[in-house]
Amino acid sequence: MQSSVQKRILITGAAGFLGSHLCDRFIQEDYHVIAMDNLITGHIGNIEHLFHLPNFEFYHHDVSKFVHVPGHLDFILHFASPASPIDYLRIPIQTLKVGSLGTHNLLGLAKDKKARILVASTSEVYGDPLVSPQSEDYRGNVNPVGPRGVYDEAKRFQEAMTMAYHRFHGLDTRIVRIFNTYGSRMRIDDGRALPNFIRQAIRGEDITVYGDGLQTRSFCYISDQVEGIYSLLQADYALPVNIGNPDEITVLELAEDIVRLTDSSSKIVFQQLPADDPKQRKPDITRAKDLLAWEPKVGREEGLLKTIEYFKFAL
Ligand code: UDP
């Protein structure tokens, strides 16, 4: 039942992978959750199980256009955005608009409602990094005019705009820089390495490793990511905070792990590396540890096994 003290939170991108898990987390904490998504890359099935709840409502809306929410809001989580490299190529202008115009609309809404806002940024603000691990002080190596530029630059603009609202309007803001995250509700066809490899391994198809597979990533399991974001929202800190798992592996090792854990007969094949593909990515999470007393708990094998189970069910 909705009480007068129940906190109200708006979550954009609510039908996406991260957004839907955040809806679950805040419902679990007895918030009133207002979910918003235009369903371009989100999937309504990810939040369908919440529709019957009195403290959950859903708006089918594109946040690049003016956002109206009746009633008061305590918090806003801005998670609406395409997040896979193949999506940036397919819908580059929407990607730029949601990170820029969408962010501006939500900062304006937060100011109007006197709400605290947390925006989802990304390790992509570091581009193809020249230092490793990447701490929040590293300023990045981004190609603004490459295929990933639409995402990277929109997120860099988002950070700048958020800090401007914080400094100029005194808005209560948070910025999370999310590193590669995985788990249930990832789109099986979103084109990223982890769902591709698991799908290919389960079906016995060739595993497509791009380039020589020696580029690295560091994969964080969804429950750890959600806890990091939850803690950051409660903390009092406006500058960006990396949330990710520093357990760095090569893409080839990831492919080998997935073949082994699925007991698959698939073989690994090498395909062309996409333009501007970062060579290494590993978060320095010192800031999150110090500030939030947070660190990832789920190991790679445990997380991969849970995700493989989900994809076997989803396929
Ligand atoms: N990748 C791959 N095979 C695939 C999909 C991706 O080897 O089928 C590589 C991709 O080139 C990149 C890494 O895996 O080096 C991670 O890519 P992903 O799309 O998951 O996300 P990114 O971290 O690049 O945003």
Coordinates of C-alpha atoms and ligand atoms in Angstrom, one line a residue:
M1 CA 0.0 0.0 0.0
Q2 CA 1.3 3.5 -0.8
S3 CA 2.0 5.5 2.3
S4 CA 2.7 9.2 2.5
V5 CA 6.4 8.5 3.4
Q6 CA 6.9 6.1 0.5
K7 CA 9.8 7.4 -1.7
R8 CA 9.1 8.0 -5.3
I9 CA 11.7 7.3 -8.0
L10 CA 11.7 7.7 -11.8
I11 CA 13.8 5.2 -13.7
T12 CA 14.4 5.9 -17.4
G13 CA 15.4 3.0 -19.6
A14 CA 13.4 0.9 -17.1
A15 CA 12.7 -1.9 -19.6
G16 CA 16.4 -2.4 -20.4
F17 CA 18.9 -4.8 -18.8
L18 CA 20.2 -2.5 -16.1
G19 CA 17.0 -0.5 -15.8
S20 CA 14.8 -3.5 -15.1
H21 CA 17.1 -4.8 -12.4
L22 CA 17.1 -1.4 -10.8
C23 CA 13.3 -1.4 -10.9
D24 CA 13.3 -4.7 -9.0
R25 CA 15.8 -3.4 -6.4
F26 CA 13.8 -0.3 -5.6
I27 CA 10.5 -2.2 -5.5
Q28 CA 12.2 -4.5 -3.1
E29 CA 13.0 -1.4 -0.9
D30 CA 9.3 -0.4 -1.1
Y31 CA 9.8 2.6 -3.3
H32 CA 7.1 3.8 -5.6
V33 CA 8.7 3.2 -9.0
I34 CA 7.8 5.2 -12.1
A35 CA 9.3 3.4 -15.0
M36 CA 9.9 5.0 -18.4
D37 CA 11.1 3.6 -21.7
N38 CA 10.5 4.1 -25.4
L39 CA 11.1 0.4 -26.0
I40 CA 13.6 1.0 -28.9
T41 CA 16.2 -1.3 -27.2
G42 CA 14.3 -2.1 -24.0
H43 CA 12.0 -5.1 -23.7
I44 CA 8.6 -4.9 -21.9
G45 CA 9.0 -8.5 -20.8
N46 CA 11.8 -7.4 -18.5
I47 CA 9.3 -5.5 -16.2
E48 CA 6.1 -7.3 -17.0
H49 CA 6.2 -9.1 -13.6
L50 CA 5.9 -5.7 -11.8
F51 CA 2.8 -4.4 -13.6
H52 CA 0.4 -5.8 -11.1
L53 CA 2.0 -3.9 -8.2
P54 CA 0.3 -0.8 -6.8
N55 CA 3.7 0.9 -6.3
F56 CA 4.7 0.4 -10.0
E57 CA 3.7 2.4 -13.0
F58 CA 5.0 2.5 -16.6
Y59 CA 5.2 5.4 -19.1
H60 CA 5.9 4.5 -22.8
H61 CA 7.9 7.7 -23.5
D62 CA 11.0 9.0 -25.3
V63 CA 12.9 11.1 -22.8
S64 CA 14.6 13.1 -25.6
K65 CA 11.2 14.8 -25.7
F66 CA 9.8 16.9 -22.9
V67 CA 9.3 14.7 -19.8
H68 CA 6.3 15.2 -17.6
V69 CA 5.6 13.2 -14.4
P70 CA 2.8 14.1 -12.1
G71 CA 3.3 14.4 -8.4
H72 CA 6.5 14.7 -6.4
L73 CA 9.8 12.8 -7.0
D74 CA 12.5 12.0 -4.6
F75 CA 15.0 10.4 -7.0
I76 CA 15.6 10.1 -10.7
L77 CA 17.8 7.4 -12.3
H78 CA 18.6 8.2 -15.9
F79 CA 19.5 4.9 -17.6
A80 CA 17.8 5.4 -21.0
S81 CA 20.3 4.8 -23.8
P82 CA 21.3 2.3 -26.4
A83 CA 24.3 0.6 -24.9
S84 CA 25.7 -1.8 -27.5
P85 CA 28.1 -0.9 -30.3
I86 CA 25.8 -2.3 -33.0
D87 CA 23.0 -0.1 -31.7
Y88 CA 25.1 3.0 -32.0
L89 CA 25.6 2.2 -35.7
R90 CA 21.9 1.4 -36.2
I91 CA 20.5 4.4 -34.3
P92 CA 23.3 7.0 -33.9
I93 CA 21.1 10.1 -33.7
Q94 CA 18.8 8.7 -31.1
T95 CA 21.9 7.7 -29.1
L96 CA 23.2 11.3 -29.2
K97 CA 19.8 12.7 -28.4
V98 CA 19.0 10.6 -25.4
G99 CA 22.4 11.3 -23.8
S100 CA 22.2 15.0 -24.5
L101 CA 18.6 16.3 -24.9
G102 CA 17.3 13.5 -22.7
T103 CA 19.7 14.3 -19.9
H104 CA 18.9 18.0 -20.2
N105 CA 15.1 17.2 -19.8
L106 CA 15.7 15.0 -16.8
L107 CA 18.0 17.5 -15.1
G108 CA 15.3 20.1 -15.6
L109 CA 12.7 17.7 -14.2
A110 CA 15.0 17.0 -11.2
K111 CA 15.4 20.7 -10.6
D112 CA 11.7 21.3 -10.8
K113 CA 10.9 18.4 -8.4
K114 CA 13.9 19.1 -6.1
A115 CA 14.8 15.5 -6.7
R116 CA 18.3 13.8 -6.5
I117 CA 19.4 12.6 -9.9
L118 CA 21.9 9.8 -10.8
V119 CA 22.9 9.6 -14.4
A120 CA 24.4 6.5 -16.0
S121 CA 27.7 7.2 -17.6
T122 CA 30.1 4.7 -18.9
S123 CA 33.7 3.4 -19.2
E124 CA 33.4 4.6 -22.8
V125 CA 34.2 8.1 -21.6
Y126 CA 37.8 6.8 -21.4
G127 CA 37.6 5.8 -25.1
D128 CA 40.5 3.6 -26.1
P129 CA 42.5 4.2 -22.9
L130 CA 46.2 4.9 -22.8
V131 CA 46.5 4.0 -19.1
S132 CA 45.3 1.0 -17.2
P133 CA 43.5 0.6 -14.9
Q134 CA 41.3 3.6 -15.6
S135 CA 40.7 5.8 -12.5
E136 CA 38.1 8.6 -12.5
D137 CA 40.9 11.2 -13.0
Y138 CA 41.9 9.8 -16.3
R139 CA 40.5 12.1 -19.1
G140 CA 40.3 9.5 -21.8
N141 CA 41.2 9.0 -25.4
V142 CA 38.0 9.3 -27.4
N143 CA 37.6 9.6 -31.2
P144 CA 34.6 12.0 -31.6
V145 CA 34.1 11.2 -35.2
G146 CA 34.4 7.4 -35.1
P147 CA 31.4 5.0 -35.0
R148 CA 31.5 4.9 -31.2
G149 CA 31.7 8.7 -30.9
V150 CA 27.9 9.1 -30.8
Y151 CA 27.8 7.2 -27.5
D152 CA 31.1 8.4 -26.0
E153 CA 30.5 12.0 -26.7
A154 CA 26.8 12.0 -25.7
K155 CA 27.9 10.5 -22.3
R156 CA 30.7 13.0 -21.9
F157 CA 28.3 15.8 -22.7
Q158 CA 25.9 14.2 -20.1
E159 CA 28.6 14.3 -17.4
A160 CA 29.4 18.0 -18.2
M161 CA 25.7 19.0 -18.2
T162 CA 25.2 17.1 -14.9
M163 CA 28.1 18.9 -13.3
A164 CA 26.8 22.3 -14.7
Y165 CA 23.4 21.7 -13.0
H166 CA 25.2 20.7 -9.8
R167 CA 27.5 23.7 -9.7
F168 CA 25.2 26.3 -11.2
H169 CA 21.8 25.3 -9.8
G170 CA 23.0 23.4 -6.7
L171 CA 21.2 20.3 -8.0
D172 CA 21.8 17.1 -6.0
T173 CA 23.5 14.8 -8.6
R174 CA 25.4 11.6 -8.9
I175 CA 27.4 10.1 -11.9
V176 CA 28.1 6.4 -12.2
R177 CA 30.7 5.3 -14.8
I178 CA 29.5 1.7 -15.6
F179 CA 32.0 -0.8 -16.9
N180 CA 31.0 -4.0 -18.8
T181 CA 28.2 -5.6 -16.9
Y182 CA 26.4 -8.9 -17.6
G183 CA 23.6 -11.2 -16.4
S184 CA 20.0 -12.1 -17.0
R185 CA 17.9 -9.9 -19.3
M186 CA 20.8 -8.9 -21.6
R187 CA 19.4 -9.0 -25.1
I188 CA 20.6 -12.2 -26.7
D189 CA 21.0 -10.4 -30.1
D190 CA 22.5 -7.1 -28.7
G191 CA 25.7 -7.9 -30.5
R192 CA 28.0 -7.8 -27.5
A193 CA 30.7 -10.4 -26.9
L194 CA 29.1 -12.1 -23.9
P195 CA 25.6 -12.8 -25.2
N196 CA 27.1 -13.6 -28.7
F197 CA 29.5 -16.1 -27.2
I198 CA 26.9 -17.7 -25.0
R199 CA 24.3 -18.0 -27.8
Q200 CA 26.9 -19.4 -30.2
A201 CA 28.2 -21.9 -27.6
I202 CA 24.7 -23.1 -26.7
R203 CA 23.8 -23.6 -30.4
G204 CA 27.1 -25.2 -31.3
E205 CA 27.9 -22.3 -33.7
D206 CA 31.3 -20.8 -34.4
I207 CA 32.4 -18.3 -31.6
T208 CA 33.2 -15.0 -33.3
V209 CA 36.2 -13.4 -31.7
Y210 CA 37.0 -10.0 -33.3
G211 CA 40.6 -9.2 -34.0
D212 CA 43.2 -11.4 -32.3
G213 CA 41.1 -11.5 -29.1
L214 CA 43.9 -10.1 -27.0
Q215 CA 41.9 -6.9 -26.3
T216 CA 40.8 -7.0 -22.6
R217 CA 37.5 -6.3 -20.8
S218 CA 36.5 -6.6 -17.1
F219 CA 33.0 -8.0 -16.6
C220 CA 30.9 -7.2 -13.6
Y221 CA 27.9 -9.3 -12.6
I222 CA 24.5 -7.5 -12.5
S223 CA 23.8 -7.9 -8.8
D224 CA 27.2 -6.3 -8.0
Q225 CA 26.5 -3.5 -10.4
V226 CA 23.0 -2.8 -8.9
E227 CA 24.4 -2.7 -5.4
G228 CA 27.1 -0.2 -6.4
I229 CA 24.6 2.1 -8.1
Y230 CA 22.2 1.7 -5.1
S231 CA 25.0 2.7 -2.7
L232 CA 26.2 5.6 -4.8
L233 CA 22.6 7.0 -4.9
Q234 CA 22.6 7.1 -1.1
A235 CA 26.1 8.6 -0.8
D236 CA 26.9 12.3 -0.8
Y237 CA 29.3 12.6 -3.8
A238 CA 28.8 14.4 -7.1
L239 CA 31.9 13.6 -9.1
P240 CA 31.9 10.4 -11.2
V241 CA 32.4 7.0 -9.6
N242 CA 33.6 3.9 -11.5
I243 CA 31.5 0.8 -10.8
G244 CA 32.8 -2.4 -12.3
N245 CA 34.8 -5.5 -11.6
P246 CA 38.6 -5.2 -12.0
D247 CA 38.9 -8.9 -12.9
E248 CA 40.4 -8.3 -16.4
I249 CA 40.5 -10.9 -19.1
T250 CA 41.1 -11.1 -22.8
V251 CA 38.2 -11.5 -25.1
L252 CA 39.8 -14.8 -26.3
E253 CA 39.9 -16.1 -22.6
L254 CA 36.3 -15.1 -22.2
A255 CA 35.4 -17.2 -25.3
E256 CA 37.4 -20.1 -24.0
D257 CA 35.7 -19.9 -20.6
I258 CA 32.2 -19.9 -22.1
V259 CA 33.0 -22.9 -24.3
R260 CA 34.2 -24.8 -21.3
L261 CA 31.3 -23.8 -19.0
T262 CA 28.7 -24.7 -21.6
D263 CA 30.5 -27.9 -22.5
S264 CA 30.2 -26.8 -26.1
S265 CA 31.6 -28.3 -29.3
S266 CA 31.8 -24.8 -30.9
K267 CA 35.1 -23.7 -32.3
I268 CA 36.6 -20.2 -32.1
V269 CA 36.9 -18.2 -35.3
F270 CA 38.6 -14.8 -35.8
Q271 CA 36.8 -11.9 -37.5
Q272 CA 37.6 -8.3 -38.3
L273 CA 38.0 -6.0 -35.3
P274 CA 35.5 -3.1 -35.5
A275 CA 36.9 0.5 -35.7
D276 CA 38.0 2.2 -32.5
D277 CA 37.6 -1.0 -30.5
P278 CA 39.2 -0.3 -27.1
K279 CA 42.4 -2.4 -26.6
Q280 CA 42.0 -2.6 -22.8
R281 CA 39.5 -1.8 -20.2
K282 CA 39.8 -2.3 -16.4
P283 CA 38.3 -0.1 -13.7
D284 CA 40.2 1.3 -10.8
I285 CA 37.6 1.0 -8.1
T286 CA 39.5 2.6 -5.3
R287 CA 37.0 5.5 -5.1
A288 CA 34.0 3.2 -4.9
K289 CA 35.7 1.2 -2.2
D290 CA 36.6 4.2 -0.1
L291 CA 33.4 6.1 -0.6
L292 CA 30.8 3.4 -0.6
A293 CA 32.6 0.4 1.1
W294 CA 31.5 -1.4 -2.1
E295 CA 33.3 -4.0 -4.1
P296 CA 32.1 -6.8 -6.4
K297 CA 31.3 -10.2 -4.7
V298 CA 30.4 -12.5 -7.6
G299 CA 33.3 -14.2 -9.3
R300 CA 33.5 -14.8 -13.0
E301 CA 32.7 -18.5 -13.1
E302 CA 29.7 -18.1 -10.8
G303 CA 28.3 -15.1 -12.7
L304 CA 28.9 -16.8 -16.1
L305 CA 27.1 -20.0 -15.0
K306 CA 24.1 -18.1 -13.8
T307 CA 24.0 -16.1 -17.1
I308 CA 24.4 -19.3 -19.2
E309 CA 21.4 -20.8 -17.3
Y310 CA 19.3 -17.7 -18.1
F311 CA 20.2 -17.8 -21.8
K312 CA 19.4 -21.5 -22.0
F313 CA 16.0 -20.6 -20.7
A314 CA 15.6 -17.5 -22.9
L315 CA 16.7 -19.3 -26.1
Ligands
UDP1 N1 33.6 -9.0 -29.6 C1 34.0 -10.2 -30.1 N2 33.1 -10.9 -30.7 C2 31.7 -10.6 -30.7 C3 31.3 -9.4 -30.1 C4 32.3 -8.6 -29.6 O1 35.2 -10.5 -30.1 O2 30.9 -11.4 -31.3 C5 34.7 -8.1 -29.0 C6 34.6 -6.6 -29.3 O3 35.3 -6.4 -30.5 C7 35.3 -6.0 -28.1 C8 34.9 -7.0 -27.0 O4 34.5 -8.2 -27.6 O5 36.7 -6.1 -28.2 C9 33.7 -6.5 -26.1 O6 32.8 -6.0 -27.0 P1 31.3 -5.7 -26.6 O7 30.5 -5.4 -27.8 O8 30.8 -6.7 -25.6 O9 31.4 -4.3 -25.7 P2 32.4 -3.1 -25.6 O10 33.2 -3.4 -24.4 O11 33.3 -3.0 -26.8 O12 31.6 -1.9 -25.5

